XYZ file of C-alpha atoms in Angstrom:
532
model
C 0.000 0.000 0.000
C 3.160 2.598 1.211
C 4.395 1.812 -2.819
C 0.484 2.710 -4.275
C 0.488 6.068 -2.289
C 4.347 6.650 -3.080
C 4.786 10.378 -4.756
C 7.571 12.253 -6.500
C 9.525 14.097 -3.841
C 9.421 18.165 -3.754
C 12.553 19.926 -3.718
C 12.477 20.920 -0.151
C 11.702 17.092 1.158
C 15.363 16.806 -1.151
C 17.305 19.228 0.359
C 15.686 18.138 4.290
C 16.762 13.932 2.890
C 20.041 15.711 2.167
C 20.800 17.468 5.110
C 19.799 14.378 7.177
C 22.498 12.168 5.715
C 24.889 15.105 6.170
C 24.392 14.968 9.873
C 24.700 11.471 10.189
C 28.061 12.124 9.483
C 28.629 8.656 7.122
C 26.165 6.391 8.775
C 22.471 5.213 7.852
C 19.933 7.399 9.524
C 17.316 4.966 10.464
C 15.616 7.182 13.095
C 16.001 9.964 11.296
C 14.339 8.429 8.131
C 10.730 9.150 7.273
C 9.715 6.552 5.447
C 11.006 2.766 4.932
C 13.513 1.715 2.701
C 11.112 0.308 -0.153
C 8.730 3.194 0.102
C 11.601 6.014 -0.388
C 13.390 3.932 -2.920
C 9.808 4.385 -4.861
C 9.542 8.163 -4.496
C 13.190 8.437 -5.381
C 12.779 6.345 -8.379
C 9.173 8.914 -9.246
C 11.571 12.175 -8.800
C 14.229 10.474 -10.984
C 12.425 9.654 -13.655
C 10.765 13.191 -14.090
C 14.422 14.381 -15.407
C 15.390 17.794 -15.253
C 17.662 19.394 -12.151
C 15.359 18.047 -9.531
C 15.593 14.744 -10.829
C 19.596 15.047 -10.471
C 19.170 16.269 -6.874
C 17.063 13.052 -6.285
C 20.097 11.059 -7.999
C 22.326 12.482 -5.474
C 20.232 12.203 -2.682
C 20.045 8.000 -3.930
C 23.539 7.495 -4.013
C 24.406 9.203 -1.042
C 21.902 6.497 0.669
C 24.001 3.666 -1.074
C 26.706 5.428 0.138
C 25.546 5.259 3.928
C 27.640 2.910 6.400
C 25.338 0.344 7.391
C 22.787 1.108 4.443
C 20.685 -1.575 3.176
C 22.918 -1.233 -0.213
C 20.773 -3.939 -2.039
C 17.496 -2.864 -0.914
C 18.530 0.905 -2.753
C 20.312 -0.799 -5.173
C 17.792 -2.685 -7.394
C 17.497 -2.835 -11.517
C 14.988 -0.489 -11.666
C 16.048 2.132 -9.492
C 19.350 1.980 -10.988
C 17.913 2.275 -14.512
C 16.281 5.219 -13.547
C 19.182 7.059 -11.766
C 20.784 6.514 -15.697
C 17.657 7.617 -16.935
C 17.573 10.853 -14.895
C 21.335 11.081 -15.786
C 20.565 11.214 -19.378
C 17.988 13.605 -19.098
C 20.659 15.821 -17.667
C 23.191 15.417 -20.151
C 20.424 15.841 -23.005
C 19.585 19.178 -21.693
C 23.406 20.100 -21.358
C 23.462 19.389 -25.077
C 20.152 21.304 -26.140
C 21.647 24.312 -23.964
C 24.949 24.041 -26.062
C 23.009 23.910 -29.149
C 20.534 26.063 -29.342
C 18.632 26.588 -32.635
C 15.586 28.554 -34.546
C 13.950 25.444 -34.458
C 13.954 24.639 -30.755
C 12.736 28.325 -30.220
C 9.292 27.725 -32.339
C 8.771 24.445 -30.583
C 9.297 26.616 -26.797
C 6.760 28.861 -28.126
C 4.302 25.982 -28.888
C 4.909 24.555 -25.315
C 4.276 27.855 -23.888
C 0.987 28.426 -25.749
C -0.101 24.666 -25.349
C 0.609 25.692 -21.510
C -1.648 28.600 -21.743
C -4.117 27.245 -23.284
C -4.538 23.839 -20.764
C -4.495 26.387 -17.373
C -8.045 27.091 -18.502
C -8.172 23.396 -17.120
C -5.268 22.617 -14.491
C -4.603 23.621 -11.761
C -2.110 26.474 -12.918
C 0.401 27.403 -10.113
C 1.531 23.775 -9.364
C 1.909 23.196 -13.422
C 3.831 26.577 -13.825
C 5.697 25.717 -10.687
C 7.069 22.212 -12.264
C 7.433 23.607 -15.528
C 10.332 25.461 -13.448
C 11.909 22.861 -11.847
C 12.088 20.813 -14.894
C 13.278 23.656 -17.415
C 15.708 25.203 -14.501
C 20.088 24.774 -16.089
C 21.482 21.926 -14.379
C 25.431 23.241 -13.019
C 27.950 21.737 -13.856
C 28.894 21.380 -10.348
C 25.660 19.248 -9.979
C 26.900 16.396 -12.432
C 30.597 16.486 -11.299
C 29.291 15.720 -7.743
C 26.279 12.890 -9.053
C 29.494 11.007 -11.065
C 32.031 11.430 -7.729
C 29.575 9.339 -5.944
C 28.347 6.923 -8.872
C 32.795 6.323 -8.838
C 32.076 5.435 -4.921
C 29.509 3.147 -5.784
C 30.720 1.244 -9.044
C 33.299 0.708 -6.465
C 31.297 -0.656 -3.766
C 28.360 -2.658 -5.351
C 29.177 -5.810 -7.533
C 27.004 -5.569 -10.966
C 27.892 -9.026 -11.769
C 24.637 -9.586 -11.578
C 23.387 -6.767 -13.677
C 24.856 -6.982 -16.667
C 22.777 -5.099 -18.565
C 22.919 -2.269 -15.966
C 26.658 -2.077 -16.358
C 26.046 -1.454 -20.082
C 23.119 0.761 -19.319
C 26.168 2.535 -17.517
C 28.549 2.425 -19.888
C 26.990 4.006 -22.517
C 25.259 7.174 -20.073
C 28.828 7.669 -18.900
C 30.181 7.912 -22.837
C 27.390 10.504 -23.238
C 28.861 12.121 -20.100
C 31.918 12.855 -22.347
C 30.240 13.739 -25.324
C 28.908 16.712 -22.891
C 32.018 17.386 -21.793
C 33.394 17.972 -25.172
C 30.589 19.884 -26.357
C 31.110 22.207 -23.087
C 34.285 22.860 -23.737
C 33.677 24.092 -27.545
C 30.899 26.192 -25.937
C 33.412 28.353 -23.532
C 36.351 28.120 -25.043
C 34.730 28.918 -28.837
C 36.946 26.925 -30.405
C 38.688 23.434 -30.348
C 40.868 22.446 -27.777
C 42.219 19.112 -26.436
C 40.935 18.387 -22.707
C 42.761 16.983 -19.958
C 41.749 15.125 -17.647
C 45.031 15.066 -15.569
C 45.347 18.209 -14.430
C 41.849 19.624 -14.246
C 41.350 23.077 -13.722
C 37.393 23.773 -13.340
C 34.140 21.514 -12.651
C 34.022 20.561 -16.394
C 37.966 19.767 -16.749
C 36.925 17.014 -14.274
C 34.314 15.675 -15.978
C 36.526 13.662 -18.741
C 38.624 12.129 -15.631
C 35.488 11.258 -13.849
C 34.308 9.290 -16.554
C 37.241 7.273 -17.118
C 37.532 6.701 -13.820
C 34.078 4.785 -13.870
C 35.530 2.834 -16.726
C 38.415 2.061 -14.642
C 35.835 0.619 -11.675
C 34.137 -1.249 -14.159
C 36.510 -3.193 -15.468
C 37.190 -4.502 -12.046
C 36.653 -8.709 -11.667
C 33.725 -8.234 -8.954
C 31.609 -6.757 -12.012
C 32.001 -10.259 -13.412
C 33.966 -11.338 -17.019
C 36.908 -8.377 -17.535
C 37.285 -9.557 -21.622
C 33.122 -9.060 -21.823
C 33.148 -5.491 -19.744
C 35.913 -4.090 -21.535
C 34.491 -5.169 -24.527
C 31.647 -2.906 -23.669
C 33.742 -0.067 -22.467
C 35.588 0.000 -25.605
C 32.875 -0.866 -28.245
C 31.070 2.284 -26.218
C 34.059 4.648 -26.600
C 35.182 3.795 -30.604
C 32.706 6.655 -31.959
C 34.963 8.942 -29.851
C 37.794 7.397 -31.084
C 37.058 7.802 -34.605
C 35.903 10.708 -34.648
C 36.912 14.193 -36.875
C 34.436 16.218 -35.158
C 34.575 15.115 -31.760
C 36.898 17.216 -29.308
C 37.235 14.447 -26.533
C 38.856 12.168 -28.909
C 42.755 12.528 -27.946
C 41.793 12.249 -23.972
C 39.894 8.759 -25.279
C 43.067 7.713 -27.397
C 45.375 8.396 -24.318
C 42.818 6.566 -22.164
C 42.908 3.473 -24.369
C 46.653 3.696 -25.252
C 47.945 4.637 -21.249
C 45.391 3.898 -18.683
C 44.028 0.304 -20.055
C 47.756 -0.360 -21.024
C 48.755 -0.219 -17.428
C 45.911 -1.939 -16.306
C 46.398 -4.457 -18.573
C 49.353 -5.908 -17.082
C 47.602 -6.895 -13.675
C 44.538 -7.794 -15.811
C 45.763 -10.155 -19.165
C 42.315 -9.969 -19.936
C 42.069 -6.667 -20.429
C 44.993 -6.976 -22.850
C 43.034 -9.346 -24.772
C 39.940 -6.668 -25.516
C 42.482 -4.311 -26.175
C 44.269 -6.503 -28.612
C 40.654 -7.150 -31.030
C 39.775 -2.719 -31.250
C 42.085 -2.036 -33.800
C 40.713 -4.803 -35.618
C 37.035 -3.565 -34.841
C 37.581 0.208 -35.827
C 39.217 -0.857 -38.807
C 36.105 -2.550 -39.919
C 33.233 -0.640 -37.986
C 34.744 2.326 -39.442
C 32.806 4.622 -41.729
C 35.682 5.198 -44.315
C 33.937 6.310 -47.335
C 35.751 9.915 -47.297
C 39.021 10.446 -47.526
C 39.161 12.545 -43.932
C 36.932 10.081 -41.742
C 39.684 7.159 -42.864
C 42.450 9.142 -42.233
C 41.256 9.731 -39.006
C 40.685 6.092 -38.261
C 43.783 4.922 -39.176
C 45.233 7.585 -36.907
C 43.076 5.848 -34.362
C 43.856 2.624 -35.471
C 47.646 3.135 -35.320
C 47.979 4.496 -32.013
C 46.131 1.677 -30.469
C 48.217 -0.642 -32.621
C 51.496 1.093 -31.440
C 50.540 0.434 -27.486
C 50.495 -2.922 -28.117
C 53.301 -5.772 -28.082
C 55.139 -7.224 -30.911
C 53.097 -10.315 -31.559
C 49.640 -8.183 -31.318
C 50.932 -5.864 -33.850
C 51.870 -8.737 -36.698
C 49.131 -10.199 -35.835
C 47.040 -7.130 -36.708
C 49.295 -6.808 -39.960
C 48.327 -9.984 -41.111
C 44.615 -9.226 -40.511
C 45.124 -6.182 -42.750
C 46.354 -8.241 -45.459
C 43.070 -10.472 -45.245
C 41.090 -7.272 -45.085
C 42.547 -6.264 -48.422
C 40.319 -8.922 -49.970
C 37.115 -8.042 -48.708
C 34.495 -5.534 -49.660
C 35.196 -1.958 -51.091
C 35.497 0.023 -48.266
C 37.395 -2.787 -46.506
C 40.216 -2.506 -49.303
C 40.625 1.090 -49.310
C 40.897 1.105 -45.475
C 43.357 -2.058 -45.982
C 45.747 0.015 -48.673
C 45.833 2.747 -46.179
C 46.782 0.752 -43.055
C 49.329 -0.740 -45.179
C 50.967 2.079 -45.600
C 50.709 2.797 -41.786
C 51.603 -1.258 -40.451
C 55.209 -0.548 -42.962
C 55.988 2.392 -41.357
C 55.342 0.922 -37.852
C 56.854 -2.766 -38.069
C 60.761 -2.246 -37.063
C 62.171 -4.344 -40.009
C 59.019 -4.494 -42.324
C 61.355 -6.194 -45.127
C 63.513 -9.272 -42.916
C 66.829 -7.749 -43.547
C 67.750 -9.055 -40.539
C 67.643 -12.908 -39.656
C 67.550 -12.784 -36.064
C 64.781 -11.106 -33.413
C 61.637 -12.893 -34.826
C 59.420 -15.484 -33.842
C 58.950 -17.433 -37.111
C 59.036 -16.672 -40.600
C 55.132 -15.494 -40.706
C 56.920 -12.321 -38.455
C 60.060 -11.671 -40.735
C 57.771 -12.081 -44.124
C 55.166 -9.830 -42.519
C 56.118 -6.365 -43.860
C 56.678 -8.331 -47.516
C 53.564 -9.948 -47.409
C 51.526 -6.370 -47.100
C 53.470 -4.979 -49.842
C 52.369 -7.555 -52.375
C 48.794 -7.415 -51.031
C 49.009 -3.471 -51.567
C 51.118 -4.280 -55.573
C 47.546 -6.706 -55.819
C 45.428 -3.582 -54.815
C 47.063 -1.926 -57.740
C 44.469 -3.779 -60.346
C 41.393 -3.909 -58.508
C 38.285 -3.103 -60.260
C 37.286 -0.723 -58.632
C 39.077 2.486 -60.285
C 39.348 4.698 -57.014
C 40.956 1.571 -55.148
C 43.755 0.809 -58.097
C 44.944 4.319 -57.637
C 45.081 4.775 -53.827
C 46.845 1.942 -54.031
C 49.334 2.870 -57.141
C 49.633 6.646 -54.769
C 50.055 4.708 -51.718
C 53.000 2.318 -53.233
C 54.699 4.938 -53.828
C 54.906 6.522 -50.414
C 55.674 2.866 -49.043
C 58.740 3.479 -51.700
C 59.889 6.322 -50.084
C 58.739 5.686 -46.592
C 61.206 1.900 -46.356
C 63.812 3.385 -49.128
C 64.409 6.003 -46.090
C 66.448 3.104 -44.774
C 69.375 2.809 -46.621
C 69.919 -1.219 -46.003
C 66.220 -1.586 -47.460
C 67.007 -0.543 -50.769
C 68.527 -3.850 -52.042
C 65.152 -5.763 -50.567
C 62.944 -3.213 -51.775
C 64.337 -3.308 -56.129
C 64.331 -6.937 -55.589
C 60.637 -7.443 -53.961
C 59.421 -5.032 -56.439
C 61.550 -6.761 -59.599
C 60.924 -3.743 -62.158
C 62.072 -5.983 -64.853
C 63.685 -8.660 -62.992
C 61.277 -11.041 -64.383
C 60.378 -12.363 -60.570
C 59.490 -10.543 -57.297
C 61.097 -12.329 -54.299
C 58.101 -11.776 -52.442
C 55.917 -14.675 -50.508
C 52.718 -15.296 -52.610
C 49.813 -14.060 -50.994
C 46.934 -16.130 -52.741
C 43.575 -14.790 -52.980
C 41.323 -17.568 -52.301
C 43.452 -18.331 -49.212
C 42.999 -15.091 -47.774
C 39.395 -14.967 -48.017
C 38.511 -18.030 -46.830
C 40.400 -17.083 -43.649
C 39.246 -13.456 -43.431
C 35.654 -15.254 -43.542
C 36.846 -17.585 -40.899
C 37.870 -14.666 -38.865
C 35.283 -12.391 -39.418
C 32.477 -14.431 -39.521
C 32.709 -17.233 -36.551
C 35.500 -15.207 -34.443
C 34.370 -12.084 -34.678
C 35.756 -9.039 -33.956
C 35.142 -8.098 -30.744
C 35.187 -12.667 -29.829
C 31.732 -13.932 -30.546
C 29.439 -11.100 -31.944
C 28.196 -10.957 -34.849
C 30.653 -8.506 -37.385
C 30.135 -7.928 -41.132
C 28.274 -9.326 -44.185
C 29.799 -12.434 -45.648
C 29.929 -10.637 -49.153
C 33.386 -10.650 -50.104
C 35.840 -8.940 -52.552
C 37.129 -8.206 -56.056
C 36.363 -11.479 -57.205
C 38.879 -12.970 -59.793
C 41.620 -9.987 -59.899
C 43.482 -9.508 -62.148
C 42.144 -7.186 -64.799
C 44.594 -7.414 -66.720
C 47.944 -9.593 -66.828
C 49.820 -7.031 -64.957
C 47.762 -8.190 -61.619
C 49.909 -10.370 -59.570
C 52.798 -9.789 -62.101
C 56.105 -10.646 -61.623
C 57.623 -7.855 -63.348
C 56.247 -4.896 -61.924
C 57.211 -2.510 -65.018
C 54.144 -4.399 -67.201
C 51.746 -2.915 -64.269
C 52.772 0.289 -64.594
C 52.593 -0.137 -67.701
C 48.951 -0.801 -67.938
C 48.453 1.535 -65.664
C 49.650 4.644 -67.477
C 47.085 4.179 -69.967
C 44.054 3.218 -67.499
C 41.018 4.806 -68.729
C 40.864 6.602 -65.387
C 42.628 9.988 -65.414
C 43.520 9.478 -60.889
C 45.158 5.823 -61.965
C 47.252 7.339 -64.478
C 48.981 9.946 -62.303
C 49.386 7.786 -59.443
C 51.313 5.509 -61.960
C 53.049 8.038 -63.119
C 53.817 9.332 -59.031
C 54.908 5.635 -58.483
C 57.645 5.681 -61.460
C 58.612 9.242 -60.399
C 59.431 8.148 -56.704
C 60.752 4.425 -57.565
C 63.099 5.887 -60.477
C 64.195 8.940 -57.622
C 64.952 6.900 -54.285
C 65.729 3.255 -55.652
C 67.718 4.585 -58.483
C 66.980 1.931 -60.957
C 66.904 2.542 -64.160
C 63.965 3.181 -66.240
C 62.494 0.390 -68.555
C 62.638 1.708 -72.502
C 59.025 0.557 -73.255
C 58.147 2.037 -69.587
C 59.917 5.294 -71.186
C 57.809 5.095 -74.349
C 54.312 4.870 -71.776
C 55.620 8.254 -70.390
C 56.292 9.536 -73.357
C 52.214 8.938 -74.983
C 51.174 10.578 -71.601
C 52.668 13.633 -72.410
C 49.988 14.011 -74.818
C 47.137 13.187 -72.478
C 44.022 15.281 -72.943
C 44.286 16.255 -68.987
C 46.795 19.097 -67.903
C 47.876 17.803 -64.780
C 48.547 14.044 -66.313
C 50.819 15.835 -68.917
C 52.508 17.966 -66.368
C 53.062 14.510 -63.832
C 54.176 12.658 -67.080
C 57.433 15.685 -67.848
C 58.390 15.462 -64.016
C 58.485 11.703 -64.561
C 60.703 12.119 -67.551
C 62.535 14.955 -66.248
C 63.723 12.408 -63.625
């Protein structure tokens, strides 16, 4: 009967719950306390769910009870009051965002409130609606939220949520909107974009960001049941951040990932684990179809790749090069991490014979260049020359290295009539990127991409898979697409330049026809190649 005649709770019965757990000094005030456990927990749950700043003071005033020496934790903490403590939390970071953003459009639909208002006090009773419409619409400090997540920290640190799994990813994903906020505060006072810290936090809302991944940090902790599944969570929650162009929390997310769950993964293997399966996951999850999103992501990718060990970091290579057989977008990421993996592996061509594993390790860095020289007759036209541009900057990117010049004129073979260069066979690959992707998964066993795989029978032309790369170029001089030609002609420019070989006569003669191209900027790319 108490939980039938439970009501919301006014502001002032807030501030008087508040000021009796102050006095307690710590402890449970069971004399103090008006109503039972159950029956408060029920009007607490009412106040959070209306939203707005009062429903944040009831949020504090709930976790402050949890808090309590001697509380009845579990009789507070329950599923649904939990869910609506999140929900109330939600509220306030929506109308954080709405305040950041405010628009024409948000203005007409105030007015319509206000008139639909009006127009019902003909029927309500009109000072208690007017007086809620205040509480509800009042700005919700800063201060207010810092103080809500201090004590959520204190109890994700407290109560086990083994049992609540899906409140821990209820959690999880308020607390990423939590630093979405914080972002979108900081672009509102500073009026431009600047990188946040959460180590050295200056204000209410430089603490936010460390607040937050604090929480992470609790939850990752073994009495909130399987580590590998919660950071799973955390970091399938976080990878829109990470990814991110527009988002200005997304180098305190990086450093999170890279630092904090680095460290943490050495007491926790587990964590090390999760960690190890992101790059993979952003590489694919990854909306890559413009040229700035996918540079972004392979920022992200590569920094995540970097804090990892050795053996993480081929294997992630040699994921790439099965990626580089999959669907469009999946190929032009591939080309680009390429690119990236060369410049990160520390002897991507086996010069020496020592310091690896097995030969899969010392072949890695060989085995990505001839899946990026395949890349160079796909049939898709905007893939051939990414990859042609993107050859050439893994020329001049390993030909930086002086004792990788030898390695790098015989693995490319311009002319040599072989390429000393492990085969990388297509139908292998894909049957084991489908193995991976499809009953491994990603992120262990959830469900990743569509089995709809790749170019299908590459090559185009005979210069696919060639062993004389010269008879590619070749070809791909006089592609009927006008970006493939001058990224052949960029690749012969660079190779001819930093490897110092000398220039094929028939290659010559393809130079010399695109001098005549109809374009401009393929004749002016075709003299600079001659020139050299």
């Amino acid at each position: 009967m108490e939980e039938e005649a439970a009501e919301p709770l006014s502001r002032n019965r807030l501030f008087e719950l508040q000021a009796i757990i102050a006095d307690a000094n710590g402890d449970y005030p069971f004399d103090e306390m008006p109503s039972s456990p159950a029956s408060l927990l029920h009007s607490l749950s009412l106040t959070m769910d209306s939203g707005g700043k009062i429903g944040l003071l009831a949020s504090n005033v709930y976790l402050s009870l949890i808090l309590c020496t001697d509380s009845p934790v579990y009789s507070f903490f329950t599923p649904v009051a939990f869910l609506s403590f999140l929900r109330s939390l939600r509220l306030a970071v929506k109308g954080r965002q709405t305040e950041a953003r405010p628009s024409q459009p948000n203005r007409r639909n105030d007015r319509k409130k206000k008139a639909g208002r009006s127009s019902s006090r003909v029927l309500h009773q009109p000072d208690e609606e007017e007086a809620q419409t205040e509480e509800e619409n009042e700005a919700i400090e800063i201060e207010d939220l810092v103080s809500v997540l201090e004590k959520l920290d204190s109890v994700v640190g407290r109560v086990s949520l083994e049992r609540f799994s899906d409140s821990l990813k209820s959690l999880i994903e308020a607390v990423v909107q939590v630093l979405v906020v914080a972002a979108e505060l900081e672009n509102e006072t500073s009026g431009k974009v600047r990188k946040l810290s959460y180590r050295r936090p200056t204000s209410a809302k430089d603490r936010l960001p460390g607040l937050c991944f604090k929480i992470f940090v609790r939850a990752l902790h073994p009495q909130h049941g399987d580590v590998t599944n919660n950071c799973v969570e955390v970091l399938k929650s976080l990878s829109p951040l990470l990814v991110s162009q527009n988002s200005q929390i997304r180098c305190p997310a990086i450093e999170f990932v890279t630092s904090n769950l680095t460290e943490i993964a050495k007491e926790w293997p587990d964590v090390r684990r999760a960690m190890a399966a992101l790059p993979r996951y952003l590489a694919v999850k990854s909306n890559t179809d413009k040229i700035d999103s996918r540079a972004v992501a392979v920022d992200a990718v590569m920094k995540v790749v970097q804090s990892l060990g050795s053996a993480e970091q081929y294997e992630f290579a040699g994921f790439v090069v099965k990626m580089s057989v999959g669907k469009v977008r999946l190929r032009m990421m591939a080309i680009d991490l390429i690119v990236a993996v060369l410049g990160l592996l520390p002897d991507p061509l086996g010069i020496r014979e020592d310091g690896f594993e097995n030969d899969d390790a010392r072949f890695c860095g060989l085995r990505c260049l001839e899946a990026l020289i395949n890349r160079c007759s796909d049939k898709v036209a905007g893939i051939r020359a990414r990859a042609l541009s993107n050859l050439a900057h893994a020329v001049e990117l390993l030909s930086a290295d002086i004792r990788n010049r030898s390695r790098l004129v015989e693995a490319l073979a311009f002319g040599n009539g072989s390429r000393a260069v492990p085969n990388v066979v297509h139908k292998d690959n894909l049957e084991s990127f489908n193995s991976e992707m499809g009953s491994q998964g990603l992120f262990f066993n959830q469900q990743t991409i569509s089995p709809d795989f790749g170019p299908g029978p590459t090559p185009l032309t005979p210069g696919a898979f060639c062993r004389d790369l010269n008879a590619l170029v070749r070809r791909r001089c006089v592609d009927d697409k006008a970006a493939v030609r001058k990224a052949a002609l960029l690749l012969i420019t660079k190779s001819t330049v930093l490897l110092g070989r000398v220039v094929d006569e028939s290659v010559v003669k393809t130079i010399g026809l695109a001098c005549s191209d109809p374009l401009v900027s393929i004749r002016k790319a075709a003299l600079s190649a001659l020139s050299e």
